[in-house]
Each structure stands twice: as structure tokens, then as C-alpha cells.
Amino acid sequence: MQQRRFGPFTVSAIGLGCMNLSHAYGTPPSAEQGERVLLSALDAGVTLFDTASLYGFGANETLVGRVLKAHRGRFTLASKGGMAGVTGDDGVVRRVIDGRPEAIRKNCEDSLRRLQTDVIDLYYLHRWDKKVPIEESVGAMSRLVEQGKVRALGLSEVSAATLRKAHAVHPIGALQTEYSLWTRNPEIAVLEACRELGTTFVAFSPVARGFLCDAVHDVMAFDAKDIRRSMPRFEPGHHARNLALLPGYRQLAKEAGCTPAQLAIAWLLHKDGNIIPIPGTTSVEHLREDLGAADVKLDASLLQRLEAHVNQQTVSGHRYGAQARAEVDTEDYAA
């Protein structure tokens, strides 16, 4: 497996986003299947595992901790706080964004316990709580570094301006946001800011939440709890228009001698040596397919045609619905 820099660490060029094993796309796989995926990734040379307090309201960290604790020295562990499941007076667990120092401290302590480790290698602020200055939240996270509970800091779904404010308080080792052929927002400003500051850019949803795997054809079949139900691009009208992109996209993958999923990930690897994609999957077979993208070579002509075919102008619909758009701080293209 090729290696890339991740904050102060060196990790596999493709990491594993662990969210799918516990969260977001309907009924999660069994614990046994999750274990198979995690251990298969480790055996295949993956050395970056990405989880969060939010995923499964702690279930994902618990899974990662239980399965990988015996191998802790073999990989770099990233998790996130500042957005977690909180149980209300009615007994219902709800997602809450809370960037207050006391909340961040508690999130981190809870994560360390679930992950069964003494230290988290890179700890992200999952969402900037806009009621709390970013400097205050990052200041609290920097104290976790001083206490030896965290080795490096990261941010998720923030703008270049917010990254720079945070970096002035404490070095930001990594910034994570959605980036793929069909979500190009980071190209507005954040990628350049990361290069300037020496911050690694981590691309989540590199295969467009399954769309660029050529695997999402019937949105009406989504599970009731599948988060894609709230995303405009998967609404029937937008989705029908987006499906028209797939024949040409399949042809480009064929020319490249790879699968559609591998083409999407390989594109990211070719864009910049500072980018690490973290695809997620519940299947060992798909995991191996994704990791095969590291061996795909794309020439300049194919890259140009690929970017012209799938981009912000050719994709129909916004990546997020109104609520999710209000919660992130990323730059956006004009509607």
C-alpha cells in the first residue's frame, strides 16, 4: 500500500471510513461482519481507521475498540467529538452539536473508554458549533493534547477561514470534508488553505455515497433510516438526471481498466498527494475493490474528460438538505 502524510503521521494512501459499519445507511451489518471488514482492512495494509462518537451513538467506536485493541500499534486511529448522541428526558437519543469545552472533554473521555485506548492519534471537531468561537473549541482540544489524551487535532466540514482561525490556536493536522467528482466544494478554497498550512485533506464519501460505484439505481429502495433520503441528489427528479451520467462514466472506467468505484478513488489520489480518501463499506469484497484504486493509473487526457463529465455543473441537486447545510461551514457554489 502506498503511504501518505496524515498530520504528523504516515499512513496508507487510502484509509477506512468506519461509519458504514454502525450508522447512516439503514440497518448496520452484524458485529461479526463489521469485525471481518476491520480485520481485512488491517491485513490489506490499511493503517488509518476513522470513526466518531456520533456513529451509532458510540456503537462504532465500541466496535473499533473491541476488534482492533490487540493491534493498536499497527494503525493510526482518528475519531471525532463535538457532535454526539445525547439522551433526553424522554429517553430518546438525539444528535447534538456542542462545541463547549466541557462537552469536548466529555466526548473525548467517552471515546477513549469505548475505543479501549489511552490516546487518540488524531481527534477531530466533528462540526463547528457556531454558538461557540472556533478558537474556544480548539483551545479545549489543545488541552487534550497537553494531557496526552490526543496526539494531533483535526476539523471536519469547515471553511478555509475557520481553518486558519483554528490553526492560529493550535496546528491542525487534518481537515476532513466531503470530496468526490460530484462534490467539488473543497476546490473553492479549502484545498489551497490545507496546502498552505501543511494540513492533510481527508476526503470522505469519495464514491459519492455509492453513486459512483454504479450501485444506486433505485432510490425508492433505500431503508427508512438511510441518510440519503434527506439528500437532494437522491430525490427522484434529481436522481433521474444524475443517472444519465453513468453510461459515460462506465465507459471512462473501462478505458482506465478499473471499476467505477476505483475510478472515483483513483481520481482523488491523482488530484493531490496531500489528499487521503476514506471510503467506507460493509463488504470485504468491496473493501478490496476500493483499495485496488491505489494501483490505477490515469493519464492527463482521461482525467480531463472525467472531470468534464462529472462535476458541479453536470450533477443535479445539492449534496445536503437545508438542515445539514446550515450545520456545516464549508464554502459552497452559488445555487
CSV table of C-alpha atoms in Angstrom, one decimal:
chain,number,residue,atom,x,y,z
A,1,MET,CA,0.0,0.0,0.0
A,2,GLN,CA,1.3,3.5,-0.9
A,3,GLN,CA,1.8,5.8,2.0
A,4,ARG,CA,0.9,9.5,2.6
A,5,ARG,CA,1.2,12.0,5.4
A,6,PHE,CA,-1.7,12.4,7.8
A,7,GLY,CA,-0.9,15.3,10.1
A,8,PRO,CA,2.3,14.2,11.9
A,9,PHE,CA,1.8,10.5,10.9
A,10,THR,CA,2.5,8.4,7.9
A,11,VAL,CA,-0.5,6.2,6.9
A,12,SER,CA,-1.8,4.2,3.9
A,13,ALA,CA,-2.9,6.3,1.0
A,14,ILE,CA,-6.4,5.0,1.3
A,15,GLY,CA,-7.9,4.8,4.8
A,16,LEU,CA,-11.1,3.2,6.1
A,17,GLY,CA,-14.2,5.2,7.0
A,18,CYS,CA,-15.8,3.0,9.6
A,19,MET,CA,-19.2,4.8,9.8
A,20,ASN,CA,-21.0,2.4,7.5
A,21,LEU,CA,-20.4,-0.4,10.0
A,22,SER,CA,-22.8,1.2,12.5
A,23,HIS,CA,-24.6,4.2,11.1
A,24,ALA,CA,-26.3,6.1,8.4
A,25,TYR,CA,-27.3,3.7,5.7
A,26,GLY,CA,-30.1,1.7,7.3
A,27,THR,CA,-29.7,-1.5,9.3
A,28,PRO,CA,-26.0,-1.9,10.0
A,29,PRO,CA,-24.2,-5.2,9.4
A,30,SER,CA,-23.8,-7.7,12.2
A,31,ALA,CA,-20.9,-7.3,14.6
A,32,GLU,CA,-19.2,-10.3,13.1
A,33,GLN,CA,-19.4,-8.8,9.6
A,34,GLY,CA,-18.0,-5.5,11.0
A,35,GLU,CA,-15.2,-7.4,12.6
A,36,ARG,CA,-14.4,-9.1,9.3
A,37,VAL,CA,-14.2,-5.8,7.4
A,38,LEU,CA,-12.0,-4.1,10.0
A,39,LEU,CA,-9.5,-7.0,10.2
A,40,SER,CA,-9.5,-7.5,6.4
A,41,ALA,CA,-8.6,-3.8,6.1
A,42,LEU,CA,-5.8,-4.1,8.6
A,43,ASP,CA,-4.4,-7.3,6.8
A,44,ALA,CA,-4.6,-5.5,3.5
A,45,GLY,CA,-2.3,-2.7,4.7
A,46,VAL,CA,-4.8,0.0,5.8
A,47,THR,CA,-3.3,2.0,8.6
A,48,LEU,CA,-5.8,4.8,9.0
A,49,PHE,CA,-9.1,4.0,10.7
A,50,ASP,CA,-11.7,6.8,11.0
A,51,THR,CA,-14.6,6.7,13.5
A,52,ALA,CA,-16.6,9.1,15.6
A,53,SER,CA,-18.6,9.4,18.8
A,54,LEU,CA,-21.7,10.1,16.7
A,55,TYR,CA,-21.6,6.9,14.6
A,56,GLY,CA,-24.2,4.6,16.1
A,57,PHE,CA,-24.2,6.8,19.1
A,58,GLY,CA,-21.0,5.2,20.3
A,59,ALA,CA,-21.5,1.8,18.8
A,60,ASN,CA,-18.9,2.3,16.1
A,61,GLU,CA,-16.2,3.3,18.5
A,62,THR,CA,-17.1,0.3,20.7
A,63,LEU,CA,-16.7,-2.0,17.7
A,64,VAL,CA,-13.4,-0.5,16.5
A,65,GLY,CA,-12.1,-0.6,20.1
A,66,ARG,CA,-13.0,-4.2,20.7
A,67,VAL,CA,-11.8,-5.5,17.4
A,68,LEU,CA,-8.6,-3.5,17.0
A,69,LYS,CA,-7.3,-3.1,20.5
A,70,ALA,CA,-5.0,-6.1,20.2
A,71,HIS,CA,-3.4,-4.4,17.1
A,72,ARG,CA,-3.2,-0.8,18.4
A,73,GLY,CA,0.4,-0.4,17.4
A,74,ARG,CA,-0.3,-1.2,13.8
A,75,PHE,CA,-2.5,1.7,12.8
A,76,THR,CA,-3.4,5.4,13.3
A,77,LEU,CA,-6.7,6.0,15.0
A,78,ALA,CA,-8.9,9.0,14.2
A,79,SER,CA,-12.1,9.9,16.0
A,80,LYS,CA,-14.3,12.9,16.4
A,81,GLY,CA,-16.1,14.8,19.1
A,82,GLY,CA,-18.3,17.9,19.4
A,83,MET,CA,-21.3,16.1,17.9
A,84,ALA,CA,-22.7,13.1,19.8
A,85,GLY,CA,-25.8,11.3,20.8
A,86,VAL,CA,-27.4,12.8,23.9
A,87,THR,CA,-30.2,11.1,25.8
A,88,GLY,CA,-33.1,13.5,26.5
A,89,ASP,CA,-35.5,13.4,29.5
A,90,ASP,CA,-37.8,11.3,27.3
A,91,GLY,CA,-35.2,8.6,27.0
A,92,VAL,CA,-34.7,9.3,23.3
A,93,VAL,CA,-31.1,9.6,22.0
A,94,ARG,CA,-30.7,12.6,19.7
A,95,ARG,CA,-27.7,14.1,17.8
A,96,VAL,CA,-26.4,17.2,19.4
A,97,ILE,CA,-23.7,19.6,18.2
A,98,ASP,CA,-21.9,21.0,21.2
A,99,GLY,CA,-18.5,22.7,21.0
A,100,ARG,CA,-18.3,23.9,24.5
A,101,PRO,CA,-15.0,22.9,26.3
A,102,GLU,CA,-16.8,20.8,28.8
A,103,ALA,CA,-18.7,18.9,26.1
A,104,ILE,CA,-15.5,18.3,24.1
A,105,ARG,CA,-13.7,17.0,27.2
A,106,LYS,CA,-16.6,14.6,28.0
A,107,ASN,CA,-16.8,13.4,24.4
A,108,CYS,CA,-13.1,12.6,24.4
A,109,GLU,CA,-13.2,10.7,27.7
A,110,ASP,CA,-16.2,8.7,26.4
A,111,SER,CA,-14.4,7.9,23.2
A,112,LEU,CA,-11.2,6.8,24.9
A,113,ARG,CA,-13.2,4.4,27.1
A,114,ARG,CA,-15.2,2.9,24.1
A,115,LEU,CA,-12.0,2.7,21.9
A,116,GLN,CA,-10.2,0.9,24.8
A,117,THR,CA,-7.1,3.1,24.3
A,118,ASP,CA,-5.1,5.6,26.2
A,119,VAL,CA,-4.7,8.0,23.3
A,120,ILE,CA,-6.5,9.0,20.1
A,121,ASP,CA,-3.9,9.8,17.4
A,122,LEU,CA,-5.9,12.5,15.7
A,123,TYR,CA,-9.1,14.0,17.2
A,124,TYR,CA,-11.4,16.0,15.0
A,125,LEU,CA,-14.1,18.6,15.9
A,126,HIS,CA,-16.9,16.8,14.0
A,127,ARG,CA,-18.9,20.0,13.5
A,128,TRP,CA,-18.1,23.6,14.4
A,129,ASP,CA,-20.7,24.7,16.9
A,130,LYS,CA,-21.4,28.1,15.6
A,131,LYS,CA,-22.6,29.3,19.0
A,132,VAL,CA,-19.0,28.8,20.3
A,133,PRO,CA,-16.0,30.6,18.8
A,134,ILE,CA,-13.8,28.1,17.0
A,135,GLU,CA,-10.8,29.3,19.0
A,136,GLU,CA,-12.6,28.3,22.2
A,137,SER,CA,-13.4,24.8,21.0
A,138,VAL,CA,-9.9,24.2,19.5
A,139,GLY,CA,-8.4,25.6,22.7
A,140,ALA,CA,-10.2,22.9,24.7
A,141,MET,CA,-8.9,20.3,22.2
A,142,SER,CA,-5.4,21.6,22.5
A,143,ARG,CA,-5.5,20.9,26.3
A,144,LEU,CA,-6.4,17.3,25.4
A,145,VAL,CA,-3.1,17.2,23.6
A,146,GLU,CA,-1.3,18.7,26.6
A,147,GLN,CA,-2.8,16.0,28.8
A,148,GLY,CA,-1.6,13.2,26.5
A,149,LYS,CA,-5.1,12.0,25.6
A,150,VAL,CA,-4.8,13.2,22.0
A,151,ARG,CA,-1.8,13.4,19.7
A,152,ALA,CA,-3.0,15.8,17.0
A,153,LEU,CA,-6.1,17.8,16.1
A,154,GLY,CA,-8.4,17.9,13.1
A,155,LEU,CA,-11.5,19.7,11.9
A,156,SER,CA,-14.5,18.5,9.8
A,157,GLU,CA,-16.7,20.3,7.3
A,158,VAL,CA,-15.2,23.8,7.9
A,159,SER,CA,-14.2,26.7,5.6
A,160,ALA,CA,-10.7,27.9,4.8
A,161,ALA,CA,-11.3,31.0,7.1
A,162,THR,CA,-12.3,28.8,10.0
A,163,LEU,CA,-9.4,26.5,9.4
A,164,ARG,CA,-7.0,29.5,9.6
A,165,LYS,CA,-8.5,30.8,12.8
A,166,ALA,CA,-8.3,27.3,14.4
A,167,HIS,CA,-4.7,26.8,13.1
A,168,ALA,CA,-3.6,30.0,14.8
A,169,VAL,CA,-4.6,28.5,18.2
A,170,HIS,CA,-3.1,25.0,17.6
A,171,PRO,CA,-1.7,23.3,14.5
A,172,ILE,CA,-4.5,21.5,12.6
A,173,GLY,CA,-3.1,18.2,11.3
A,174,ALA,CA,-6.1,17.2,9.1
A,175,LEU,CA,-9.2,18.6,7.7
A,176,GLN,CA,-12.0,16.3,6.6
A,177,THR,CA,-14.9,17.0,4.4
A,178,GLU,CA,-16.9,15.5,1.5
A,179,TYR,CA,-14.9,15.5,-1.7
A,180,SER,CA,-15.5,13.5,-4.9
A,181,LEU,CA,-16.1,14.0,-8.6
A,182,TRP,CA,-19.6,15.1,-7.8
A,183,THR,CA,-18.9,17.2,-4.8
A,184,ARG,CA,-16.2,19.7,-5.7
A,185,ASN,CA,-16.7,22.4,-3.0
A,186,PRO,CA,-13.2,21.9,-1.5
A,187,GLU,CA,-11.7,23.2,-4.7
A,188,ILE,CA,-13.1,26.7,-3.9
A,189,ALA,CA,-10.7,27.4,-1.1
A,190,VAL,CA,-10.1,24.7,1.5
A,191,LEU,CA,-7.7,22.5,-0.6
A,192,GLU,CA,-5.4,25.5,-1.1
A,193,ALA,CA,-5.6,26.5,2.6
A,194,CYS,CA,-4.6,23.0,3.5
A,195,ARG,CA,-1.6,23.1,1.3
A,196,GLU,CA,-0.5,26.5,2.7
A,197,LEU,CA,-0.8,25.3,6.3
A,198,GLY,CA,0.5,21.8,5.9
A,199,THR,CA,-2.8,20.3,6.8
A,200,THR,CA,-3.7,16.9,5.3
A,201,PHE,CA,-7.0,16.9,3.4
A,202,VAL,CA,-9.2,13.8,4.2
A,203,ALA,CA,-11.9,13.1,1.6
A,204,PHE,CA,-15.0,11.3,2.9
A,205,SER,CA,-17.7,9.9,0.6
A,206,PRO,CA,-15.2,9.6,-2.2
A,207,VAL,CA,-17.5,7.3,-4.2
A,208,ALA,CA,-20.5,9.8,-3.8
A,209,ARG,CA,-22.4,7.7,-1.2
A,210,GLY,CA,-22.4,4.7,-3.6
A,211,PHE,CA,-23.5,6.6,-6.7
A,212,LEU,CA,-20.0,6.4,-8.4
A,213,CYS,CA,-19.8,2.7,-7.6
A,214,ASP,CA,-22.7,2.4,-10.1
A,215,ALA,CA,-24.6,0.9,-7.3
A,216,VAL,CA,-27.5,3.3,-6.6
A,217,HIS,CA,-30.2,2.8,-9.2
A,218,ASP,CA,-33.5,2.7,-7.2
A,219,VAL,CA,-33.7,5.4,-4.5
A,220,MET,CA,-37.1,4.2,-3.5
A,221,ALA,CA,-35.5,1.0,-2.2
A,222,PHE,CA,-33.5,2.9,0.5
A,223,ASP,CA,-34.0,1.8,4.1
A,224,ALA,CA,-36.3,4.2,6.1
A,225,LYS,CA,-33.2,5.3,8.1
A,226,ASP,CA,-30.9,5.8,5.2
A,227,ILE,CA,-29.5,9.3,5.4
A,228,ARG,CA,-29.6,9.6,1.6
A,229,ARG,CA,-33.3,10.0,1.8
A,230,SER,CA,-32.7,13.6,3.0
A,231,MET,CA,-30.2,14.4,0.4
A,232,PRO,CA,-31.5,16.3,-2.7
A,233,ARG,CA,-29.3,14.4,-5.2
A,234,PHE,CA,-31.1,11.2,-4.3
A,235,GLU,CA,-34.6,12.7,-4.7
A,236,PRO,CA,-36.3,11.0,-7.7
A,237,GLY,CA,-36.1,14.0,-10.0
A,238,HIS,CA,-32.5,14.8,-9.4
A,239,HIS,CA,-31.5,11.2,-9.2
A,240,ALA,CA,-33.1,10.5,-12.7
A,241,ARG,CA,-31.0,13.3,-14.2
A,242,ASN,CA,-27.8,12.1,-12.4
A,243,LEU,CA,-28.3,8.5,-13.7
A,244,ALA,CA,-27.8,9.9,-17.2
A,245,LEU,CA,-24.1,10.4,-16.2
A,246,LEU,CA,-23.4,6.8,-15.5
A,247,PRO,CA,-23.1,5.4,-19.1
A,248,GLY,CA,-20.3,7.8,-20.0
A,249,TYR,CA,-18.7,7.3,-16.6
A,250,ARG,CA,-18.7,3.5,-17.0
A,251,GLN,CA,-17.0,3.9,-20.4
A,252,LEU,CA,-14.3,6.0,-18.8
A,253,ALA,CA,-13.7,3.4,-16.1
A,254,LYS,CA,-13.5,0.8,-18.9
A,255,GLU,CA,-10.8,2.8,-20.6
A,256,ALA,CA,-8.9,3.1,-17.3
A,257,GLY,CA,-9.1,-0.6,-16.8
A,258,CYS,CA,-10.8,-0.4,-13.5
A,259,THR,CA,-14.2,-0.5,-11.8
A,260,PRO,CA,-16.3,2.7,-11.4
A,261,ALA,CA,-15.6,2.8,-7.6
A,262,GLN,CA,-11.8,2.5,-8.3
A,263,LEU,CA,-12.0,5.3,-10.8
A,264,ALA,CA,-13.6,7.7,-8.3
A,265,ILE,CA,-11.0,6.9,-5.7
A,266,ALA,CA,-8.1,7.0,-8.1
A,267,TRP,CA,-9.2,10.4,-9.3
A,268,LEU,CA,-8.7,11.7,-5.8
A,269,LEU,CA,-5.3,10.1,-5.4
A,270,HIS,CA,-4.2,11.8,-8.7
A,271,LYS,CA,-5.5,15.2,-7.7
A,272,ASP,CA,-3.1,15.9,-4.9
A,273,GLY,CA,-0.6,14.0,-2.8
A,274,ASN,CA,-2.0,15.8,0.2
A,275,ILE,CA,-5.4,14.0,-0.1
A,276,ILE,CA,-6.3,10.8,1.6
A,277,PRO,CA,-9.7,9.2,0.6
A,278,ILE,CA,-11.5,7.2,3.3
A,279,PRO,CA,-14.2,5.1,1.6
A,280,GLY,CA,-16.5,3.1,3.8
A,281,THR,CA,-18.1,-0.3,3.1
A,282,THR,CA,-19.8,-3.2,4.9
A,283,SER,CA,-18.3,-5.7,2.4
A,284,VAL,CA,-14.9,-7.3,2.4
A,285,GLU,CA,-15.2,-7.7,-1.4
A,286,HIS,CA,-15.9,-4.0,-1.9
A,287,LEU,CA,-13.1,-3.1,0.5
A,288,ARG,CA,-10.6,-5.0,-1.6
A,289,GLU,CA,-12.0,-3.3,-4.7
A,290,ASP,CA,-11.7,0.1,-3.2
A,291,LEU,CA,-8.1,-0.5,-2.1
A,292,GLY,CA,-7.2,-1.6,-5.7
A,293,ALA,CA,-7.7,2.1,-6.7
A,294,ALA,CA,-4.2,2.7,-5.4
A,295,ASP,CA,-2.8,0.8,-8.4
A,296,VAL,CA,-4.9,2.6,-11.1
A,297,LYS,CA,-3.0,4.9,-13.4
A,298,LEU,CA,-4.9,7.8,-15.1
A,299,ASP,CA,-3.4,9.8,-17.9
A,300,ALA,CA,-4.0,13.5,-18.3
A,301,SER,CA,-6.4,13.1,-21.2
A,302,LEU,CA,-8.6,10.7,-19.2
A,303,LEU,CA,-8.5,12.9,-16.1
A,304,GLN,CA,-9.6,15.9,-18.2
A,305,ARG,CA,-12.5,14.0,-19.8
A,306,LEU,CA,-13.6,12.6,-16.4
A,307,GLU,CA,-13.7,16.0,-14.7
A,308,ALA,CA,-15.6,17.4,-17.6
A,309,HIS,CA,-18.2,14.6,-17.4
A,310,VAL,CA,-18.9,14.6,-13.6
A,311,ASN,CA,-18.6,18.0,-11.9
A,312,GLN,CA,-20.5,20.6,-10.0
A,313,GLN,CA,-22.3,21.8,-13.2
A,314,THR,CA,-23.3,18.4,-14.5
A,315,VAL,CA,-24.6,16.9,-11.2
A,316,SER,CA,-28.2,17.8,-10.3
A,317,GLY,CA,-29.1,18.7,-6.7
A,318,HIS,CA,-27.3,19.9,-3.6
A,319,ARG,CA,-25.2,17.5,-1.6
A,320,TYR,CA,-27.1,18.2,1.6
A,321,GLY,CA,-30.7,19.2,2.6
A,322,ALA,CA,-31.4,22.5,4.3
A,323,GLN,CA,-30.7,21.4,7.9
A,324,ALA,CA,-27.4,19.7,7.1
A,325,ARG,CA,-26.3,22.7,5.0
A,326,ALA,CA,-27.0,25.0,8.0
A,327,GLU,CA,-24.8,22.8,10.2
A,328,VAL,CA,-21.7,22.9,8.1
A,329,ASP,CA,-19.3,25.8,7.5
A,330,THR,CA,-17.9,24.8,4.1
A,331,GLU,CA,-17.7,27.1,1.1
A,332,ASP,CA,-20.5,26.5,-1.4
A,333,TYR,CA,-21.1,27.1,-5.1
A,334,ALA,CA,-23.8,29.7,-5.9
A,335,ALA,CA,-27.2,28.0,-6.5
